[in-house]
Amino acid sequence: ALLAAAEIALTKLNESRAALHHYKRLLELQPAHDRAFNRAVALFEKVGDFAGLLDLLQARTAATEEPGARAALLRRQAELMRDRLGDVRGAVAALQNAIELKPNDLESYLALAPLLEQLRWWQDAAQVYRQISELVPGDENSRSARLKEAEIRERELGDREAARLILEELVVDPSDEQAARYMAQLCERMGRWDRARDLWLQLARTRDPKKRADALLSLAFIMQDGFDDRDASARALDEAMAIGAQDPAVAEVVEQRFALVGDWPSFAASAERVLARVRGGESQVVLRMKAARAYQEELHRPDLAQNHLAVAIGLSPEDPLPSVKLAKLHVDNGRPDLALPE
């Protein structure tokens, strides 16, 4: 009778809350009634009563004996508290209960870890990421979890040595570029220059122009800051710059890296060495324009900036941008008479 009343209220009278009332009474009598439960869940979501939906899920969980099914219901409660009710602590408690019921429940661990980070419970988060990696050894989830654990141990817990040991396990696989890159950066922060150099050299063997140039730039900074070897640093820098002279996207990468360190004299010197050797071609125009910008805005040498822009115009006469840049340079330097022809 209750089921019939709910169906009539829902399908004939379009009274969602009346139907919900009947389904709830039915579930009080028969907590395992699947049709009533599924219809009630859909109606709670339709009317936006998420607190009522949580009560429904909690009652269903209490009436369920099978551990796997209870764990799944607890995960649903956690999702509801996280996404709809803003109760992160409640979501964490529900997921922890799910894990107690089903200790190898990967889905619960994957949902729990970011919530622990959100609460800044760093020790617990690191441990959960470790457990994820142990549940699925060799899987992509395992590698990602180990990287997250290393990041937390270094950044939040200040344990760089623990992070280094984790990453050493991952970089055994030469194809894991992400781990090798993180490891190289960590070694730089720890002052382990030899290991950082070896890792950047390994990463520089890639065929991807952007990644190769980025690794060469890091190697150049390592050789200068860690080993005080200016010649080796210049060779690595020139190699990255030479790639940029042939690939405009790489020229962008090179400029961005120098923007971080602010060493514009080195940027300009390397660009001069490389561009003096590069044969004509439109591919070098972008690097010449970046060199011109550095001279004009960072080094205050408009004469040298003008030289590069003039060469760029000759290399790519159909491209208006070098001419526009040169005209603006003349205007900024108080020479509108020179700007007008451009």
mmCIF file of C-alpha atoms in Angstrom:
data_model
loop_
_atom_site.group_PDB
_atom_site.id
_atom_site.type_symbol
_atom_site.label_atom_id
_atom_site.label_comp_id
_atom_site.label_asym_id
_atom_site.label_seq_id
_atom_site.Cartn_x
_atom_site.Cartn_y
_atom_site.Cartn_z
ATOM 1 C CA ALA A 1 0.000 0.000 0.000
ATOM 2 C CA LEU A 2 2.811 2.415 0.823
ATOM 3 C CA LEU A 3 4.546 1.605 -2.441
ATOM 4 C CA ALA A 4 1.326 2.169 -4.387
ATOM 5 C CA ALA A 5 0.691 5.457 -2.572
ATOM 6 C CA ALA A 6 4.215 6.666 -3.392
ATOM 7 C CA GLU A 7 3.860 5.722 -7.056
ATOM 8 C CA ILE A 8 0.512 7.564 -7.329
ATOM 9 C CA ALA A 9 1.894 10.669 -5.604
ATOM 10 C CA LEU A 10 4.879 10.688 -7.925
ATOM 11 C CA THR A 11 3.406 9.750 -11.305
ATOM 12 C CA LYS A 12 -0.204 11.005 -11.071
ATOM 13 C CA LEU A 13 -0.128 13.941 -8.641
ATOM 14 C CA ASN A 14 3.464 15.160 -9.248
ATOM 15 C CA GLU A 15 3.989 15.535 -5.492
ATOM 16 C CA SER A 16 7.624 14.598 -4.920
ATOM 17 C CA ARG A 17 7.650 15.297 -1.190
ATOM 18 C CA ALA A 18 4.498 13.253 -0.589
ATOM 19 C CA ALA A 19 6.076 10.367 -2.512
ATOM 20 C CA LEU A 20 9.231 10.747 -0.425
ATOM 21 C CA HIS A 21 7.148 10.528 2.757
ATOM 22 C CA HIS A 22 5.640 7.215 1.650
ATOM 23 C CA TYR A 23 9.001 5.777 0.531
ATOM 24 C CA LYS A 24 10.572 6.721 3.879
ATOM 25 C CA ARG A 25 7.767 5.014 5.811
ATOM 26 C CA LEU A 26 8.180 1.941 3.632
ATOM 27 C CA LEU A 27 11.944 1.871 4.279
ATOM 28 C CA GLU A 28 11.331 2.086 8.012
ATOM 29 C CA LEU A 29 9.352 -1.157 7.693
ATOM 30 C CA GLN A 30 11.632 -2.798 5.113
ATOM 31 C CA PRO A 31 15.111 -1.138 5.139
ATOM 32 C CA ALA A 32 16.367 -3.433 2.344
ATOM 33 C CA HIS A 33 13.598 -2.539 -0.120
ATOM 34 C CA ASP A 34 15.652 -1.696 -3.237
ATOM 35 C CA ARG A 35 12.951 0.003 -5.336
ATOM 36 C CA ALA A 36 11.918 2.320 -2.500
ATOM 37 C CA PHE A 37 15.538 3.148 -1.715
ATOM 38 C CA ASN A 38 16.500 3.966 -5.302
ATOM 39 C CA ARG A 39 13.373 6.061 -5.866
ATOM 40 C CA ALA A 40 13.950 7.920 -2.576
ATOM 41 C CA VAL A 41 17.567 8.670 -3.481
ATOM 42 C CA ALA A 42 16.504 10.119 -6.836
ATOM 43 C CA LEU A 43 13.783 12.250 -5.210
ATOM 44 C CA PHE A 44 16.070 13.631 -2.501
ATOM 45 C CA GLU A 45 18.499 14.677 -5.230
ATOM 46 C CA LYS A 46 15.664 16.179 -7.293
ATOM 47 C CA VAL A 47 14.357 18.357 -4.452
ATOM 48 C CA GLY A 48 17.884 19.205 -3.272
ATOM 49 C CA ASP A 49 17.413 17.803 0.222
ATOM 50 C CA PHE A 50 20.959 16.524 0.711
ATOM 51 C CA ALA A 51 20.739 16.369 4.500
ATOM 52 C CA GLY A 52 17.714 14.083 4.110
ATOM 53 C CA LEU A 53 19.605 12.010 1.554
ATOM 54 C CA LEU A 54 22.476 11.600 4.027
ATOM 55 C CA ASP A 55 20.047 10.362 6.683
ATOM 56 C CA LEU A 56 18.656 7.883 4.153
ATOM 57 C CA LEU A 57 22.127 6.571 3.259
ATOM 58 C CA GLN A 58 23.073 6.248 6.917
ATOM 59 C CA ALA A 59 19.918 4.258 7.664
ATOM 60 C CA ARG A 60 20.572 2.011 4.671
ATOM 61 C CA THR A 61 24.160 1.475 5.838
ATOM 62 C CA ALA A 62 22.999 0.482 9.314
ATOM 63 C CA ALA A 63 20.588 -2.057 7.787
ATOM 64 C CA THR A 64 23.246 -3.582 5.505
ATOM 65 C CA GLU A 65 25.382 -6.466 6.776
ATOM 66 C CA GLU A 66 27.631 -7.359 3.825
ATOM 67 C CA PRO A 67 30.996 -5.492 4.301
ATOM 68 C CA GLY A 68 31.518 -4.627 0.630
ATOM 69 C CA ALA A 69 28.028 -3.171 0.264
ATOM 70 C CA ARG A 70 28.408 -1.184 3.491
ATOM 71 C CA ALA A 71 31.745 0.177 2.321
ATOM 72 C CA ALA A 72 30.149 1.307 -0.960
ATOM 73 C CA LEU A 73 27.372 3.087 0.955
ATOM 74 C CA LEU A 74 29.927 4.799 3.185
ATOM 75 C CA ARG A 75 31.756 6.023 0.072
ATOM 76 C CA ARG A 76 28.477 7.489 -1.205
ATOM 77 C CA GLN A 77 28.001 9.251 2.123
ATOM 78 C CA ALA A 78 31.525 10.648 1.889
ATOM 79 C CA GLU A 79 30.924 11.952 -1.639
ATOM 80 C CA LEU A 80 27.703 13.610 -0.509
ATOM 81 C CA MET A 81 29.327 15.261 2.514
ATOM 82 C CA ARG A 82 32.315 16.395 0.427
ATOM 83 C CA ASP A 83 30.466 17.684 -2.641
ATOM 84 C CA ARG A 84 27.099 18.855 -1.289
ATOM 85 C CA LEU A 85 27.322 19.458 2.457
ATOM 86 C CA GLY A 86 30.857 20.816 2.767
ATOM 87 C CA ASP A 87 31.593 18.449 5.634
ATOM 88 C CA VAL A 88 35.176 17.349 4.908
ATOM 89 C CA ARG A 89 35.762 15.877 8.357
ATOM 90 C CA GLY A 90 32.566 13.854 8.111
ATOM 91 C CA ALA A 91 33.637 12.593 4.685
ATOM 92 C CA VAL A 92 37.016 11.553 6.108
ATOM 93 C CA ALA A 93 35.326 9.658 8.950
ATOM 94 C CA ALA A 94 33.006 7.838 6.519
ATOM 95 C CA LEU A 95 35.914 6.810 4.286
ATOM 96 C CA GLN A 96 37.943 5.613 7.262
ATOM 97 C CA ASN A 97 34.984 3.465 8.314
ATOM 98 C CA ALA A 98 34.764 2.091 4.765
ATOM 99 C CA ILE A 99 38.446 1.149 4.892
ATOM 100 C CA GLU A 100 37.975 -0.601 8.233
ATOM 101 C CA LEU A 101 35.253 -2.715 6.632
ATOM 102 C CA LYS A 102 37.241 -3.336 3.438
ATOM 103 C CA PRO A 103 40.988 -2.767 4.051
ATOM 104 C CA ASN A 104 41.955 -3.173 0.372
ATOM 105 C CA ASP A 105 39.320 -0.778 -0.981
ATOM 106 C CA LEU A 106 41.388 1.300 -3.418
ATOM 107 C CA GLU A 107 38.499 3.666 -4.239
ATOM 108 C CA SER A 108 38.183 4.694 -0.590
ATOM 109 C CA TYR A 109 41.915 5.372 -0.303
ATOM 110 C CA LEU A 110 41.911 7.425 -3.516
ATOM 111 C CA ALA A 111 39.024 9.533 -2.213
ATOM 112 C CA LEU A 112 40.520 9.872 1.286
ATOM 113 C CA ALA A 113 43.998 11.128 0.372
ATOM 114 C CA PRO A 114 43.041 14.537 -1.145
ATOM 115 C CA LEU A 115 40.618 15.178 1.740
ATOM 116 C CA LEU A 116 43.430 14.663 4.242
ATOM 117 C CA GLU A 117 45.497 17.149 2.251
ATOM 118 C CA GLN A 118 42.611 19.607 2.359
ATOM 119 C CA LEU A 119 42.516 19.280 6.160
ATOM 120 C CA ARG A 120 46.327 19.643 6.220
ATOM 121 C CA TRP A 121 46.703 16.326 8.014
ATOM 122 C CA TRP A 122 50.008 15.766 6.270
ATOM 123 C CA GLN A 123 51.273 12.712 8.140
ATOM 124 C CA ASP A 124 48.011 10.878 7.511
ATOM 125 C CA ALA A 125 47.953 11.960 3.867
ATOM 126 C CA ALA A 126 51.503 10.716 3.291
ATOM 127 C CA GLN A 127 50.637 7.377 4.886
ATOM 128 C CA VAL A 128 47.502 6.973 2.759
ATOM 129 C CA TYR A 129 49.473 7.668 -0.421
ATOM 130 C CA ARG A 130 51.975 5.021 0.697
ATOM 131 C CA GLN A 131 49.128 2.533 1.207
ATOM 132 C CA ILE A 132 47.741 3.305 -2.268
ATOM 133 C CA SER A 133 51.130 2.538 -3.817
ATOM 134 C CA GLU A 134 51.291 -0.770 -1.945
ATOM 135 C CA LEU A 135 47.772 -1.787 -3.014
ATOM 136 C CA VAL A 136 48.550 -1.489 -6.739
ATOM 137 C CA PRO A 137 52.310 -2.032 -7.199
ATOM 138 C CA GLY A 138 53.487 -1.235 -10.712
ATOM 139 C CA ASP A 139 50.250 0.570 -11.563
ATOM 140 C CA GLU A 140 50.005 4.225 -12.669
ATOM 141 C CA ASN A 141 48.097 4.958 -9.458
ATOM 142 C CA SER A 142 51.047 3.576 -7.492
ATOM 143 C CA ARG A 143 53.553 5.842 -9.246
ATOM 144 C CA SER A 144 51.352 8.929 -8.830
ATOM 145 C CA ALA A 145 50.822 8.122 -5.149
ATOM 146 C CA ARG A 146 54.563 7.770 -4.538
ATOM 147 C CA LEU A 147 55.190 11.131 -6.213
ATOM 148 C CA LYS A 148 52.528 12.751 -4.037
ATOM 149 C CA GLU A 149 54.004 11.179 -0.914
ATOM 150 C CA ALA A 150 57.465 12.481 -1.840
ATOM 151 C CA GLU A 151 56.038 15.948 -2.455
ATOM 152 C CA ILE A 152 54.270 16.015 0.932
ATOM 153 C CA ARG A 153 57.277 14.704 2.830
ATOM 154 C CA GLU A 154 59.517 17.357 1.325
ATOM 155 C CA ARG A 155 57.191 20.364 1.111
ATOM 156 C CA GLU A 156 55.016 19.938 4.189
ATOM 157 C CA LEU A 157 56.984 17.705 6.551
ATOM 158 C CA GLY A 158 60.449 19.019 5.707
ATOM 159 C CA ASP A 159 61.893 15.524 5.257
ATOM 160 C CA ARG A 160 63.867 15.864 2.032
ATOM 161 C CA GLU A 161 65.844 12.693 2.620
ATOM 162 C CA ALA A 162 62.657 10.607 2.822
ATOM 163 C CA ALA A 163 61.424 12.248 -0.384
ATOM 164 C CA ARG A 164 64.754 11.525 -2.073
ATOM 165 C CA LEU A 165 64.619 7.832 -1.145
ATOM 166 C CA ILE A 166 61.098 7.551 -2.587
ATOM 167 C CA LEU A 167 62.157 9.179 -5.831
ATOM 168 C CA GLU A 168 65.277 7.010 -6.094
ATOM 169 C CA GLU A 169 62.941 4.006 -6.238
ATOM 170 C CA LEU A 170 60.966 5.582 -9.071
ATOM 171 C CA VAL A 171 63.848 6.779 -11.256
ATOM 172 C CA VAL A 172 65.080 3.199 -11.598
ATOM 173 C CA ASP A 173 62.655 3.215 -14.522
ATOM 174 C CA PRO A 174 64.399 5.389 -17.142
ATOM 175 C CA SER A 175 61.098 6.092 -18.892
ATOM 176 C CA ASP A 176 59.660 7.839 -15.814
ATOM 177 C CA GLU A 177 60.587 11.389 -16.802
ATOM 178 C CA GLN A 178 58.297 12.990 -14.238
ATOM 179 C CA ALA A 179 60.010 11.235 -11.336
ATOM 180 C CA ALA A 180 63.483 11.938 -12.739
ATOM 181 C CA ARG A 181 62.667 15.634 -13.152
ATOM 182 C CA TYR A 182 61.290 15.908 -9.616
ATOM 183 C CA MET A 183 64.323 14.030 -8.323
ATOM 184 C CA ALA A 184 66.714 16.381 -10.145
ATOM 185 C CA GLN A 185 64.979 19.438 -8.710
ATOM 186 C CA LEU A 186 65.020 17.919 -5.232
ATOM 187 C CA CYS A 187 68.742 17.165 -5.518
ATOM 188 C CA GLU A 188 69.307 20.798 -6.481
ATOM 189 C CA ARG A 189 67.488 21.957 -3.351
ATOM 190 C CA MET A 190 69.517 19.512 -1.260
ATOM 191 C CA GLY A 191 72.822 20.575 -2.838
ATOM 192 C CA ARG A 192 73.455 17.103 -4.304
ATOM 193 C CA TRP A 193 74.960 18.581 -7.448
ATOM 194 C CA ASP A 194 76.489 15.389 -8.894
ATOM 195 C CA ARG A 195 73.183 13.516 -8.804
ATOM 196 C CA ALA A 196 71.278 16.525 -10.173
ATOM 197 C CA ARG A 197 73.753 16.837 -13.062
ATOM 198 C CA ASP A 198 73.457 13.159 -13.948
ATOM 199 C CA LEU A 199 69.661 13.310 -13.932
ATOM 200 C CA TRP A 200 69.490 16.432 -16.121
ATOM 201 C CA LEU A 201 71.932 14.824 -18.544
ATOM 202 C CA GLN A 202 69.670 11.773 -18.676
ATOM 203 C CA LEU A 203 66.595 13.951 -19.251
ATOM 204 C CA ALA A 204 68.384 15.897 -21.998
ATOM 205 C CA ARG A 205 68.578 12.733 -24.135
ATOM 206 C CA THR A 206 64.907 13.029 -25.059
ATOM 207 C CA ARG A 207 63.880 13.745 -28.640
ATOM 208 C CA ASP A 208 61.223 16.235 -27.570
ATOM 209 C CA PRO A 209 62.689 19.702 -28.351
ATOM 210 C CA LYS A 210 60.935 21.489 -25.485
ATOM 211 C CA LYS A 211 61.869 18.912 -22.863
ATOM 212 C CA ARG A 212 65.438 18.710 -24.170
ATOM 213 C CA ALA A 213 65.892 22.478 -24.062
ATOM 214 C CA ASP A 214 64.399 22.670 -20.567
ATOM 215 C CA ALA A 215 66.759 19.958 -19.303
ATOM 216 C CA LEU A 216 69.754 21.667 -20.939
ATOM 217 C CA LEU A 217 68.842 24.969 -19.291
ATOM 218 C CA SER A 218 68.633 23.277 -15.885
ATOM 219 C CA LEU A 219 71.978 21.622 -16.573
ATOM 220 C CA ALA A 220 73.471 25.013 -17.453
ATOM 221 C CA PHE A 221 72.291 26.534 -14.164
ATOM 222 C CA ILE A 222 73.601 23.494 -12.233
ATOM 223 C CA MET A 223 77.034 23.703 -13.840
ATOM 224 C CA GLN A 224 77.278 27.382 -13.004
ATOM 225 C CA ASP A 225 75.822 27.390 -9.472
ATOM 226 C CA GLY A 226 76.910 23.958 -8.255
ATOM 227 C CA PHE A 227 80.234 23.401 -9.996
ATOM 228 C CA ASP A 228 81.271 26.946 -10.965
ATOM 229 C CA ASP A 229 82.067 25.560 -14.417
ATOM 230 C CA ARG A 230 81.170 28.489 -16.657
ATOM 231 C CA ASP A 231 82.408 26.824 -19.835
ATOM 232 C CA ALA A 232 80.202 23.741 -19.369
ATOM 233 C CA SER A 233 77.320 26.002 -18.394
ATOM 234 C CA ALA A 234 77.756 28.085 -21.562
ATOM 235 C CA ARG A 235 77.883 24.972 -23.770
ATOM 236 C CA ALA A 236 74.616 23.618 -22.335
ATOM 237 C CA LEU A 237 72.981 27.035 -22.563
ATOM 238 C CA ASP A 238 74.080 27.524 -26.177
ATOM 239 C CA GLU A 239 72.735 24.107 -27.120
ATOM 240 C CA ALA A 240 69.325 24.985 -25.656
ATOM 241 C CA MET A 241 69.454 28.377 -27.373
ATOM 242 C CA ALA A 242 70.328 26.726 -30.710
ATOM 243 C CA ILE A 243 67.184 24.604 -30.443
ATOM 244 C CA GLY A 244 65.254 27.818 -29.776
ATOM 245 C CA ALA A 245 66.715 29.377 -32.911
ATOM 246 C CA GLN A 246 65.119 26.569 -34.944
ATOM 247 C CA ASP A 247 61.879 26.185 -32.966
ATOM 248 C CA PRO A 248 59.846 29.256 -31.874
ATOM 249 C CA ALA A 249 58.057 27.249 -29.161
ATOM 250 C CA VAL A 250 61.425 26.367 -27.602
ATOM 251 C CA ALA A 251 62.490 30.033 -27.777
ATOM 252 C CA GLU A 252 59.466 30.753 -25.582
ATOM 253 C CA VAL A 253 60.596 28.102 -23.071
ATOM 254 C CA VAL A 254 64.109 29.538 -22.962
ATOM 255 C CA GLU A 255 62.846 33.076 -22.321
ATOM 256 C CA GLN A 256 60.488 31.893 -19.563
ATOM 257 C CA ARG A 257 63.298 30.076 -17.750
ATOM 258 C CA PHE A 258 65.503 33.170 -17.824
ATOM 259 C CA ALA A 259 62.605 35.291 -16.630
ATOM 260 C CA LEU A 260 62.577 33.138 -13.481
ATOM 261 C CA VAL A 261 66.265 33.714 -12.693
ATOM 262 C CA GLY A 262 66.540 37.198 -14.184
ATOM 263 C CA ASP A 263 69.995 36.596 -15.664
ATOM 264 C CA TRP A 264 69.413 38.607 -18.832
ATOM 265 C CA PRO A 265 73.115 39.302 -19.560
ATOM 266 C CA SER A 266 73.704 35.551 -19.914
ATOM 267 C CA PHE A 267 70.572 35.206 -22.041
ATOM 268 C CA ALA A 268 71.743 37.966 -24.391
ATOM 269 C CA ALA A 269 75.323 36.676 -24.569
ATOM 270 C CA SER A 270 74.205 33.160 -25.458
ATOM 271 C CA ALA A 271 71.713 34.466 -28.026
ATOM 272 C CA GLU A 272 74.489 36.484 -29.672
ATOM 273 C CA ARG A 273 76.806 33.465 -29.864
ATOM 274 C CA VAL A 274 74.132 31.185 -31.295
ATOM 275 C CA LEU A 275 72.578 33.659 -33.732
ATOM 276 C CA ALA A 276 76.013 34.537 -35.097
ATOM 277 C CA ARG A 277 76.390 30.903 -36.207
ATOM 278 C CA VAL A 278 72.836 30.189 -37.373
ATOM 279 C CA ARG A 279 72.141 30.308 -41.077
ATOM 280 C CA GLY A 280 69.356 32.501 -42.431
ATOM 281 C CA GLY A 281 65.762 31.422 -41.979
ATOM 282 C CA GLU A 282 62.448 32.605 -40.540
ATOM 283 C CA SER A 283 62.664 30.152 -37.621
ATOM 284 C CA GLN A 284 65.240 32.357 -35.859
ATOM 285 C CA VAL A 285 63.028 35.471 -36.049
ATOM 286 C CA VAL A 286 61.249 34.696 -32.763
ATOM 287 C CA LEU A 287 64.535 34.266 -30.876
ATOM 288 C CA ARG A 288 65.885 37.511 -32.379
ATOM 289 C CA MET A 289 62.785 39.367 -31.241
ATOM 290 C CA LYS A 290 63.149 37.956 -27.746
ATOM 291 C CA ALA A 291 66.780 39.028 -27.703
ATOM 292 C CA ALA A 292 65.679 42.484 -28.827
ATOM 293 C CA ARG A 293 63.109 42.665 -26.032
ATOM 294 C CA ALA A 294 65.766 41.704 -23.468
ATOM 295 C CA TYR A 295 68.110 44.405 -24.761
ATOM 296 C CA GLN A 296 65.393 47.065 -24.819
ATOM 297 C CA GLU A 297 63.475 46.333 -21.585
ATOM 298 C CA GLU A 298 65.955 44.525 -19.346
ATOM 299 C CA LEU A 299 69.443 45.685 -20.364
ATOM 300 C CA HIS A 300 68.570 49.165 -21.670
ATOM 301 C CA ARG A 301 70.546 48.783 -24.881
ATOM 302 C CA PRO A 302 68.151 49.967 -27.609
ATOM 303 C CA ASP A 303 70.985 50.068 -30.152
ATOM 304 C CA LEU A 304 71.522 46.309 -29.848
ATOM 305 C CA ALA A 305 67.773 45.687 -29.839
ATOM 306 C CA GLN A 306 67.490 47.665 -33.063
ATOM 307 C CA ASN A 307 70.138 45.483 -34.740
ATOM 308 C CA HIS A 308 68.194 42.271 -34.018
ATOM 309 C CA LEU A 309 64.889 43.717 -35.162
ATOM 310 C CA ALA A 310 66.451 44.928 -38.410
ATOM 311 C CA VAL A 311 67.805 41.446 -39.121
ATOM 312 C CA ALA A 312 64.399 39.938 -38.266
ATOM 313 C CA ILE A 313 62.713 42.261 -40.778
ATOM 314 C CA GLY A 314 65.177 41.165 -43.475
ATOM 315 C CA LEU A 315 64.606 37.479 -42.706
ATOM 316 C CA SER A 316 60.816 37.745 -42.686
ATOM 317 C CA PRO A 317 59.747 40.743 -44.774
ATOM 318 C CA GLU A 318 56.097 39.594 -44.902
ATOM 319 C CA ASP A 319 55.779 39.511 -41.105
ATOM 320 C CA PRO A 320 54.612 42.907 -39.773
ATOM 321 C CA LEU A 321 55.469 42.197 -36.134
ATOM 322 C CA PRO A 322 59.240 42.954 -36.246
ATOM 323 C CA SER A 323 58.495 46.266 -37.982
ATOM 324 C CA VAL A 324 55.884 47.137 -35.359
ATOM 325 C CA LYS A 325 58.372 46.311 -32.595
ATOM 326 C CA LEU A 326 61.061 48.430 -34.215
ATOM 327 C CA ALA A 327 58.666 51.350 -34.679
ATOM 328 C CA LYS A 328 57.652 51.166 -31.014
ATOM 329 C CA LEU A 329 61.332 51.058 -30.022
ATOM 330 C CA HIS A 330 61.962 54.276 -31.969
ATOM 331 C CA VAL A 331 58.936 55.963 -30.389
ATOM 332 C CA ASP A 332 60.051 54.930 -26.891
ATOM 333 C CA ASN A 333 63.482 56.404 -27.639
ATOM 334 C CA GLY A 334 62.048 59.716 -28.807
ATOM 335 C CA ARG A 335 62.590 59.183 -32.549
ATOM 336 C CA PRO A 336 59.152 59.253 -34.184
ATOM 337 C CA ASP A 337 60.792 60.256 -37.462
ATOM 338 C CA LEU A 338 62.434 56.809 -37.585
ATOM 339 C CA ALA A 339 59.249 55.094 -36.445
ATOM 340 C CA LEU A 340 57.067 56.504 -39.213
ATOM 341 C CA PRO A 341 58.641 54.533 -42.117
ATOM 342 C CA GLU A 342 58.297 51.273 -40.196
#
